[in-house]
CSV table of C-alpha atoms and ligand atoms in Angstrom, one decimal:
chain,number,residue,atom,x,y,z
C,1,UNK,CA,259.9,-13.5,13.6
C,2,UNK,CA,261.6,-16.7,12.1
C,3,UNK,CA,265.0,-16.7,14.2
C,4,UNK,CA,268.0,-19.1,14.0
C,5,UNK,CA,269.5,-20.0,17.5
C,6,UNK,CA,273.3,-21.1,17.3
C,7,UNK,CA,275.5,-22.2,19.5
C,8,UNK,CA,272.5,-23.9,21.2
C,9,UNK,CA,272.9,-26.0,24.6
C,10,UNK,CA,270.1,-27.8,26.4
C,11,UNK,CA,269.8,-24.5,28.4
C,12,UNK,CA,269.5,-22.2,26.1
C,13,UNK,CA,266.4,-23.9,24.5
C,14,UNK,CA,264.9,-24.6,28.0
C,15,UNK,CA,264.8,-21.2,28.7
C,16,UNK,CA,264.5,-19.3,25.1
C,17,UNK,CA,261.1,-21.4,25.0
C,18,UNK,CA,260.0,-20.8,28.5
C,19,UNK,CA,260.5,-17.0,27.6
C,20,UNK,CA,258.6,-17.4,23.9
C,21,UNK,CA,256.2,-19.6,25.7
C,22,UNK,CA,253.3,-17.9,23.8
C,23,UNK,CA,254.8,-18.9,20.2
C,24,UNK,CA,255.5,-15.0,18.9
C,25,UNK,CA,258.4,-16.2,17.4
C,26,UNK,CA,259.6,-19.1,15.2
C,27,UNK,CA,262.7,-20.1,16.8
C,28,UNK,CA,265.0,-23.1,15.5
C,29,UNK,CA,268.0,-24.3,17.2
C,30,UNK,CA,271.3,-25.3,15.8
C,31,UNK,CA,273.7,-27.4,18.2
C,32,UNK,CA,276.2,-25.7,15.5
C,33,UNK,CA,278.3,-22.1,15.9
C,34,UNK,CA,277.7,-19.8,13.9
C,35,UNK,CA,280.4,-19.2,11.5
C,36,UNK,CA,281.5,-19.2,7.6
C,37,UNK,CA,280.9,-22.9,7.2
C,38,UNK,CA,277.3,-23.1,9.0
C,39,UNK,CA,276.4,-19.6,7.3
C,40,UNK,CA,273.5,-22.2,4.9
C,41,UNK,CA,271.8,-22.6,8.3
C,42,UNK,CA,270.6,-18.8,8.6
C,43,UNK,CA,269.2,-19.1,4.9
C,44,UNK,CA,265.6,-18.3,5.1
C,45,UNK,CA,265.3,-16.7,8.6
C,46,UNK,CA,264.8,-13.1,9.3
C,47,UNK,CA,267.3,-13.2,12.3
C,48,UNK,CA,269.8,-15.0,14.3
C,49,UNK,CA,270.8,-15.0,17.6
C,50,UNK,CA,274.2,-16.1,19.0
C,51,UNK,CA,276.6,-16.4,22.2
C,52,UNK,CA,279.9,-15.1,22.5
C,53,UNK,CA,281.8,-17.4,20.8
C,54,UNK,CA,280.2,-17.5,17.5
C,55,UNK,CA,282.3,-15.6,15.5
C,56,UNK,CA,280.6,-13.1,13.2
C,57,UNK,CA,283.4,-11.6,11.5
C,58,UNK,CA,283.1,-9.1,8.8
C,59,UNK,CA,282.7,-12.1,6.2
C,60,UNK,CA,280.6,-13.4,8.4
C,61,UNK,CA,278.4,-10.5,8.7
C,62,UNK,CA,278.3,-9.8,5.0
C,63,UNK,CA,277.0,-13.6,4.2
C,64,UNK,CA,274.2,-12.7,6.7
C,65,UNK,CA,273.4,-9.4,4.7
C,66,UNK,CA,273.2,-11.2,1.7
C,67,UNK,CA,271.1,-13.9,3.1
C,68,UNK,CA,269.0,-10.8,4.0
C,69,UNK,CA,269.3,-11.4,8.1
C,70,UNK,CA,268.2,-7.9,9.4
C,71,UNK,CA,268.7,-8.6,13.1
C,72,UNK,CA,271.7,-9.9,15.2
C,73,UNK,CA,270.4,-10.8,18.8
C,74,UNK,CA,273.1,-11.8,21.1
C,75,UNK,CA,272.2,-13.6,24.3
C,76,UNK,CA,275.0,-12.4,26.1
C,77,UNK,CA,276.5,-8.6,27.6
C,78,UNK,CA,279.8,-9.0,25.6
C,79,UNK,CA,279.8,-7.8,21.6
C,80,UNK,CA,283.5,-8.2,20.9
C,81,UNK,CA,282.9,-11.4,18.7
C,82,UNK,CA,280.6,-9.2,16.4
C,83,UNK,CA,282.0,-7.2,14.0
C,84,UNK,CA,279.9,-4.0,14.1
C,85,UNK,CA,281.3,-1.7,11.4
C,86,UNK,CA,280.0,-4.3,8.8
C,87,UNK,CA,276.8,-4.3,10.7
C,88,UNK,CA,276.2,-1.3,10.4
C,89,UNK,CA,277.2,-1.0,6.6
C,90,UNK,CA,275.1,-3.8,6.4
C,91,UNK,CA,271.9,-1.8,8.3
C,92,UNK,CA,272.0,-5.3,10.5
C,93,UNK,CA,270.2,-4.5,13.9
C,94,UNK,CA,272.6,-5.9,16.3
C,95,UNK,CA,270.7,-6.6,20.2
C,96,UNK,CA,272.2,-7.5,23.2
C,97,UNK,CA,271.5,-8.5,26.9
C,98,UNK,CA,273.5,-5.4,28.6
C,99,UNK,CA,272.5,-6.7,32.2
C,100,UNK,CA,271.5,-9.7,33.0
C,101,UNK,CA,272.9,-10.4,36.6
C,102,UNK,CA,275.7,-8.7,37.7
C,103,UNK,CA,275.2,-10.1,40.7
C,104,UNK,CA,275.9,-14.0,39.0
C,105,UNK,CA,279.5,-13.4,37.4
C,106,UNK,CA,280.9,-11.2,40.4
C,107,UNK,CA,279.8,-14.0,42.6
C,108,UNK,CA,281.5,-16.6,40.8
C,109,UNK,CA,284.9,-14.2,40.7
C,110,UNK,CA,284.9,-14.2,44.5
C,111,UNK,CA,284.3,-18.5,44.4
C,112,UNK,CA,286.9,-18.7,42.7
C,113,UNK,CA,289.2,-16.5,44.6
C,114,UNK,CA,287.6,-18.7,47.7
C,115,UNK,CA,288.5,-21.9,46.4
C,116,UNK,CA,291.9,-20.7,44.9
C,117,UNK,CA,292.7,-19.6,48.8
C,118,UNK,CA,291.0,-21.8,51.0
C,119,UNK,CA,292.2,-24.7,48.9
C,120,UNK,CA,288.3,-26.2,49.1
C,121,UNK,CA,288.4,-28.3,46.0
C,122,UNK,CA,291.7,-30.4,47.1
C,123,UNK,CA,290.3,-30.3,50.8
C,124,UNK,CA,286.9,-32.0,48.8
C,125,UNK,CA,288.9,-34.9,47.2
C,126,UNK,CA,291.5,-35.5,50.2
C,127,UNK,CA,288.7,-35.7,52.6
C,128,UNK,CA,286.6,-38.2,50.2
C,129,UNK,CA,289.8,-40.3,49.9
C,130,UNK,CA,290.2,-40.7,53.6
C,131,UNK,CA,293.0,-38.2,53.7
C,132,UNK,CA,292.2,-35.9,56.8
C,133,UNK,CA,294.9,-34.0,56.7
C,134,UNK,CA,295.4,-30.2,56.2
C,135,UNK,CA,298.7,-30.3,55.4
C,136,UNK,CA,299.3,-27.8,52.2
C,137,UNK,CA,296.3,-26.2,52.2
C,138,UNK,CA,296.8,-22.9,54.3
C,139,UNK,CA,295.1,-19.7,53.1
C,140,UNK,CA,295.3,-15.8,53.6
C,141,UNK,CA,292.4,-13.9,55.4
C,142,UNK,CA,291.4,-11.6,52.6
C,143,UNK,CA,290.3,-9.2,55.6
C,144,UNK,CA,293.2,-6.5,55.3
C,145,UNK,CA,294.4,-7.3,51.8
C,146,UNK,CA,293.9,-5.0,48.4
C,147,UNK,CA,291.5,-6.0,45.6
C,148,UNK,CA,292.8,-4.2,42.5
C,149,UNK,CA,289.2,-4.3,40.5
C,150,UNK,CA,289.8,-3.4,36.5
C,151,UNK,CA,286.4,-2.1,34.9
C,152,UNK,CA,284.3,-1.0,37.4
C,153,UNK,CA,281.1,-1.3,35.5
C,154,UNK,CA,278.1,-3.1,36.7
C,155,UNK,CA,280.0,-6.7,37.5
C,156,UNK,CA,283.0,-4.6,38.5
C,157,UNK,CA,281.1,-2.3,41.0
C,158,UNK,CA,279.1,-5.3,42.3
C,159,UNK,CA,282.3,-7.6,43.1
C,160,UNK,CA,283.9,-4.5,44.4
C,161,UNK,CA,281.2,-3.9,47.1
C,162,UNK,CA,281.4,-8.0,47.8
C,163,UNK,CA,284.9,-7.5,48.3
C,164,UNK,CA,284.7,-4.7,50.9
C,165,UNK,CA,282.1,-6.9,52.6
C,166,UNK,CA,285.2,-9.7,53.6
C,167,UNK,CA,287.1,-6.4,54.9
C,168,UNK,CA,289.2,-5.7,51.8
C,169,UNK,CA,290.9,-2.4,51.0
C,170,UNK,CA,289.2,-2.2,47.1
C,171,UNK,CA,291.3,0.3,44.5
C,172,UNK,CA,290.4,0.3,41.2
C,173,UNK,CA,290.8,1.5,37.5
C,174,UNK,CA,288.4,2.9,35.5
C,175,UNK,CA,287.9,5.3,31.9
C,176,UNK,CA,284.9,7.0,34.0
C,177,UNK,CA,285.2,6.2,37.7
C,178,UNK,CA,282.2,5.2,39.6
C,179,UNK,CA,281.2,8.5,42.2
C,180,UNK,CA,278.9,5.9,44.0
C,181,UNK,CA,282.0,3.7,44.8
C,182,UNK,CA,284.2,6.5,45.6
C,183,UNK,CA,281.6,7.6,48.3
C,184,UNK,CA,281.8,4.4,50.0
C,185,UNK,CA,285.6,4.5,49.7
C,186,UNK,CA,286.8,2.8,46.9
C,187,UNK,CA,290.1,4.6,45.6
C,188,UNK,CA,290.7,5.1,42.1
C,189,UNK,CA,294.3,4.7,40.7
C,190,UNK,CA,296.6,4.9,37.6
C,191,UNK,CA,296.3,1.3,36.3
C,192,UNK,CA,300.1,0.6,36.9
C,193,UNK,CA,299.3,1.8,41.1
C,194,UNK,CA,296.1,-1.2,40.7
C,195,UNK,CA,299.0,-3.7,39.5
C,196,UNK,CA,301.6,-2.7,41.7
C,197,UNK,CA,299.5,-2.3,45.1
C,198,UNK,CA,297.1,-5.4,44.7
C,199,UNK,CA,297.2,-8.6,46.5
C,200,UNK,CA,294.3,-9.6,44.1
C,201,UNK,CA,293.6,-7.9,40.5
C,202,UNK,CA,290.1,-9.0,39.1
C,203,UNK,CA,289.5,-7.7,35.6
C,204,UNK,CA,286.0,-6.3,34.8
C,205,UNK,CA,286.5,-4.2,31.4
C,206,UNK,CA,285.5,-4.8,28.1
C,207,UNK,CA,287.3,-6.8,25.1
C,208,UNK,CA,288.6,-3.5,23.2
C,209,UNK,CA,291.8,-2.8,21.2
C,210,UNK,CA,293.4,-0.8,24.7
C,211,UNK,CA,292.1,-3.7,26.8
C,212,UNK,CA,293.1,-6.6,23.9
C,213,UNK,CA,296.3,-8.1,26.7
C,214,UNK,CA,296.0,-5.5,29.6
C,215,UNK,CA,297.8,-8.6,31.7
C,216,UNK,CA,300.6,-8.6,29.5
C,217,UNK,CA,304.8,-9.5,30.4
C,218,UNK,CA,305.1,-5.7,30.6
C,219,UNK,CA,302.4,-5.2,33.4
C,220,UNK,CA,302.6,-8.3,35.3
C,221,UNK,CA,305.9,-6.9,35.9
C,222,UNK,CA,304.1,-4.2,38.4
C,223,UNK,CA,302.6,-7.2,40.5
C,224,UNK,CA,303.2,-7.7,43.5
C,225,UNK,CA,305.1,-11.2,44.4
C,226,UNK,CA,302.5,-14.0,44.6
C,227,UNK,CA,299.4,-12.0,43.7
C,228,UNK,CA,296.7,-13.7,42.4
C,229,UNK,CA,294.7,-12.7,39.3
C,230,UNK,CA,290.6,-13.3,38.4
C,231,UNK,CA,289.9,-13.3,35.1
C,232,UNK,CA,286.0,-13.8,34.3
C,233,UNK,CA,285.7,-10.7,31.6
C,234,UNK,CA,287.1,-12.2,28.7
C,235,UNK,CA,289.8,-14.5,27.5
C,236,UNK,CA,292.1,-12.1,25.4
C,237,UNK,CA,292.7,-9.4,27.8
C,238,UNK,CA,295.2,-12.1,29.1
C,239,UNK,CA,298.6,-13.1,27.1
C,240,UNK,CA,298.2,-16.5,28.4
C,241,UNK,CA,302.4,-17.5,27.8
C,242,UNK,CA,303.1,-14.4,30.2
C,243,UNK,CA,300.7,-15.6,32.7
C,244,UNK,CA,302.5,-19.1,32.4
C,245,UNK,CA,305.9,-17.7,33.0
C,246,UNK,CA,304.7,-15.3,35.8
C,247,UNK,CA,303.6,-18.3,37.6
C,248,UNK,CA,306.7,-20.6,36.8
C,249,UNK,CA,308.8,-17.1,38.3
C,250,UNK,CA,306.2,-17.5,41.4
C,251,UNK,CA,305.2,-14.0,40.4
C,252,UNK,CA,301.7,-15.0,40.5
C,253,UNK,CA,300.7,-16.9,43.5
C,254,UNK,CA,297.6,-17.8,41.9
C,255,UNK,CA,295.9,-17.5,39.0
C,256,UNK,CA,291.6,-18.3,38.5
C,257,UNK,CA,290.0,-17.8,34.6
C,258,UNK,CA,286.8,-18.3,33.5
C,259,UNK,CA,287.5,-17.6,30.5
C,260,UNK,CA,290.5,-18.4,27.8
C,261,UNK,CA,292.0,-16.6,24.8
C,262,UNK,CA,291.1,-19.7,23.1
C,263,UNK,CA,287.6,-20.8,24.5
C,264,UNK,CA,286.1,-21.2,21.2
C,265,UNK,CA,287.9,-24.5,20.5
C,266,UNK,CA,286.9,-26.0,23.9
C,267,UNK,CA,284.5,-24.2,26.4
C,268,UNK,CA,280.9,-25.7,26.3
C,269,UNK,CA,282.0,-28.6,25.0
C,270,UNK,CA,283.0,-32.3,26.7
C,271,UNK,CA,286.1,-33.3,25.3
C,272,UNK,CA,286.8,-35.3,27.8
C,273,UNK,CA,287.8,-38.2,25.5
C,274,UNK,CA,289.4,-36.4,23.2
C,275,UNK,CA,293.1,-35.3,23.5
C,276,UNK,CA,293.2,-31.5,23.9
C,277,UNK,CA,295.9,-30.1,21.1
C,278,UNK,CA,295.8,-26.6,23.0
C,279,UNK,CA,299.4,-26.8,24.7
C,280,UNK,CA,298.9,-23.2,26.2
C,281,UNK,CA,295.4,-24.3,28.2
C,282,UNK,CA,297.2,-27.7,29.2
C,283,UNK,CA,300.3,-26.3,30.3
C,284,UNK,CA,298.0,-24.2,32.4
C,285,UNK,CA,296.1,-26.6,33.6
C,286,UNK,CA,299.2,-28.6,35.0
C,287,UNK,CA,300.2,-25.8,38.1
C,288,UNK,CA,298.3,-26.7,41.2
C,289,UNK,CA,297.7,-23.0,42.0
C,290,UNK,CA,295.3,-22.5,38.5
C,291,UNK,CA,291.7,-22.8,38.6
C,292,UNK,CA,289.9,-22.8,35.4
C,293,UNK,CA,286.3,-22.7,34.8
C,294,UNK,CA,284.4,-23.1,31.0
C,295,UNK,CA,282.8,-19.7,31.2
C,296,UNK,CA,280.1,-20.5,33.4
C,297,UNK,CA,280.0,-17.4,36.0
C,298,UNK,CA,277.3,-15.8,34.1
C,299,UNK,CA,275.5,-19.3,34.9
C,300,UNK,CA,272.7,-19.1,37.4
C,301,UNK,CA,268.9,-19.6,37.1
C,302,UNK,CA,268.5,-16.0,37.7
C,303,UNK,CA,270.4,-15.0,34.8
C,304,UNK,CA,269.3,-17.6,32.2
C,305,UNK,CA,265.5,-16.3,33.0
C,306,UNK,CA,266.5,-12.8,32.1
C,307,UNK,CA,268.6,-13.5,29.2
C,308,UNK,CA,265.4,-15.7,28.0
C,309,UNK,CA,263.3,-12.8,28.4
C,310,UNK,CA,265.3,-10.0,27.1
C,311,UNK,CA,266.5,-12.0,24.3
C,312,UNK,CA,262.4,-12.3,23.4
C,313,UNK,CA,261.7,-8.7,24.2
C,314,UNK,CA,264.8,-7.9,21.8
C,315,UNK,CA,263.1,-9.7,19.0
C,316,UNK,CA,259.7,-8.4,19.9
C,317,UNK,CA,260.8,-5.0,20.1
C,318,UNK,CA,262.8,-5.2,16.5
C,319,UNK,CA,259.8,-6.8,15.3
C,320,UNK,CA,257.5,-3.9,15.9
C,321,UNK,CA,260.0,-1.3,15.2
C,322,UNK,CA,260.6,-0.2,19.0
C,323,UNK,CA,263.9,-1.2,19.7
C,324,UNK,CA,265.2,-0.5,23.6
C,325,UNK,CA,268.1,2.1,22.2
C,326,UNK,CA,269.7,0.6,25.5
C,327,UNK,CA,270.6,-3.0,24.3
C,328,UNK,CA,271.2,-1.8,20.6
C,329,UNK,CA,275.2,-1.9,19.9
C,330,UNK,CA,276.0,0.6,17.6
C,331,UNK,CA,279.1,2.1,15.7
C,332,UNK,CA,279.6,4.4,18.3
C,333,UNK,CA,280.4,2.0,21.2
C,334,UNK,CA,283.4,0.8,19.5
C,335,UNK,CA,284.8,4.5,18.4
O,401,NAD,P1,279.8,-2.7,31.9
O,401,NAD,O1,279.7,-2.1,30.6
O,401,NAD,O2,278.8,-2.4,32.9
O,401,NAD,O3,281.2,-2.2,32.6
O,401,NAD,C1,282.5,-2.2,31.9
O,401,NAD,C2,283.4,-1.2,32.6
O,401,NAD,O4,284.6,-1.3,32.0
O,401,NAD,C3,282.8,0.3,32.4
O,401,NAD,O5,282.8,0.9,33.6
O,401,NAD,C4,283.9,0.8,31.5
O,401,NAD,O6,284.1,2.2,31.7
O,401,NAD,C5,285.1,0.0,31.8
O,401,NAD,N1,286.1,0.1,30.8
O,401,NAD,C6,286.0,0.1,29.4
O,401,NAD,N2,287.2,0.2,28.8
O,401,NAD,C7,288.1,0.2,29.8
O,401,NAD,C8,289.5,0.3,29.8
O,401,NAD,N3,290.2,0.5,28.7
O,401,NAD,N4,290.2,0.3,31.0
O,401,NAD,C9,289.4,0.2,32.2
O,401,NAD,N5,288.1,0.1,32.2
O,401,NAD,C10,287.5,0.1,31.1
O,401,NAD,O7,280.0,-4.2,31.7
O,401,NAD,P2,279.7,-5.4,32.7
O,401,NAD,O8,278.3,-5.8,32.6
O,401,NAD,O9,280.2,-5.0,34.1
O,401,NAD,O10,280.6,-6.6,32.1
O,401,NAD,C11,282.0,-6.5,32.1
O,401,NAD,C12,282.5,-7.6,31.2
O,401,NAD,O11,282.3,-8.9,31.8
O,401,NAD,C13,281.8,-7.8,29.8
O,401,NAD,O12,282.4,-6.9,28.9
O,401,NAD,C14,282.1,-9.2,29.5
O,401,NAD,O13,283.3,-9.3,28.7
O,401,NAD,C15,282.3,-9.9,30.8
O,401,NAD,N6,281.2,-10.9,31.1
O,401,NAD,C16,281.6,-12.1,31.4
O,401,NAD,C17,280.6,-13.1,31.7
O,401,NAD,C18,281.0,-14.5,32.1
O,401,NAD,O14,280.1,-15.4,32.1
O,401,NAD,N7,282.3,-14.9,32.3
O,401,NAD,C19,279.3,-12.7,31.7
O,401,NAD,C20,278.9,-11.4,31.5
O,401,NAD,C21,279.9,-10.5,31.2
């Protein structure tokens, strides 16, 4: 199949090719997003495949139709940035990479709570500028404290059994508890018991209309004084001013994303010359107790092999009319 790859980085190609390595597919990258403007790029392919922050909006989605794109193959878990009611009007196949490595993005939850507690990336710089001392950079032994985990899916259930490994008490919230977690004693509560009894809250759920701002001024209220709060799920279940005023109130003690309401305009991309207009991410960027990260905890070799291969297999399987039922997203997972 003739496929158009958007949003491409160096990565992506390196392992897109290594997973196409015997030519099935005609694949062309495009550093470019895809969105209304770049739409003239997917002109005479059969498919495209995007990352989550290519925006295929209903507009979006209808151009493809018309360009007569039949397949939608996203190289990522997450589908939120796809809307799937025009899809489906559209009969656009729309193939995803449900699991990739849980294992990869639950790790990089728990570095960051690491680093936000043990203080390791100012300990890194002091010590390289011949400052030895420790002075400021006292932790907490998570040993004895309570993870609050929201979503306890497949990255949820993995960082939740991480968790227990350092000695913390895990509670959690879930539509459809786990029975596997609640056998090895992870309690499930009411999702304002999570807020209210958690020294740290990691979020784990989907992008959905009930989950669009679950950290919100109304339930950071619940926290717990100087709780800190992961965020590697997705950028909007966060009201990002809230969050900045919980942590100018000291309500939050700490606060690590991975990901931003507004990562579209600046994730993957070096701006480091440029002067950043985004006052929210700025502001945010200015408390000493705020780690950010550009969406990279899904960002391990591991992972990158398997999103290669099942991105392939996705196309393959479309291609000879076998599609895995399992990485299709349809209408009914957003009803
Ligand atoms: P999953 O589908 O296995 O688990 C999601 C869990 O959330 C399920 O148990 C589901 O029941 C629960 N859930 C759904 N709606 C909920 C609600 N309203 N309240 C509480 N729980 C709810 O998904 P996963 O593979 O564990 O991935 C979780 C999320 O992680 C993805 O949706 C994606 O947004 C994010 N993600 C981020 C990265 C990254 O690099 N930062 C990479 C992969 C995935």
């Amino acid at each position: 199949m003739k496929v158009a790859v958007f949003s491409t980085k160096t990565y992506d190609k390196e392992y897109l090719d290594k997973a196409n390595a015997d030519l099935k597919h005609e694949l062309i990258y495009f550093e470019s997003a895809l969105s209304l403007k770049a739409i003239k790029l997917a002109e005479g392919f059969d498919g495209v495949c995007v990352f989550v922050n290519d925006q295929l909006t209903v507009e979006v989605v209808n151009a493809l139709s018309a360009l007569n794109i039949r397949l939608i193959v996203l190289r990522c878990a997450g589908f939120n940035n796809v809307d799937i009611e025009s899809s489906a009007r559209n009969h656009i196949t729309v193939l995803r990479v449900p699991a990739y490595s849980p294992n990869a993005v639950a790790e990089h939850a728990v570095a960051l709570i690491l680093t936000l507690n043990r203080k390791t990336h100012k300990a890194y710089n002091r010590v390289r500028e011949g400052n030895f001392s420790i002075e400021r950079l006292t932790g907490f032994d998570i040993s004895g404290k309570t993870t609050g985990v929201i979503g306890t899916g497949r990255i949820g259930a993995t960082f939740a059994r991480i968790m227990r490994g350092f000695g913390s008490k895990v509670i959690a919230y879930d539509l459809y508890p786990n029975q596997e977690l609640i056998a090895e004693g992870i309690n499930y509560l009411s999702l304002e018991d999570v807020f209210r009894k958690s020294d740290i809250l990691s979020l784990h759920c989907p992008l959905t209309p009930e989950t669009y701002q679950i950290i919100s001024k109304n339930t950071l209220k619940f926290m717990k004084k100087g709780a800190m709060l992961i965020n590697t799920s997705r950028g909007k279940l966060v009201d990002t001013e809230a969050v900045i005023d919980a942590l100018k109130e000291g309500r939050l003690g700490y606060v690590g994303i991975d990901v931003y309401e507004q990562e579209e305009k600046l994730f993957f991309k070096d701006l480091s010359e440029i002067i950043i207009t985004d006052d929210k991410i700025s502001r945010l960027m200015t408390f000493p107790n705020v780690l950010v990260t550009a969406h990279q905890a899904y960002f391990t070799d591991n992972a990158l092999i398997q999103i290669g291969q099942t991105t392939i297999q996705n196309i393959t399987d479309f291609e000879k009319g076998t599609v895995n039922r399992q990485n299709e997203v349809t209408i009914n997972m957003i009803r």
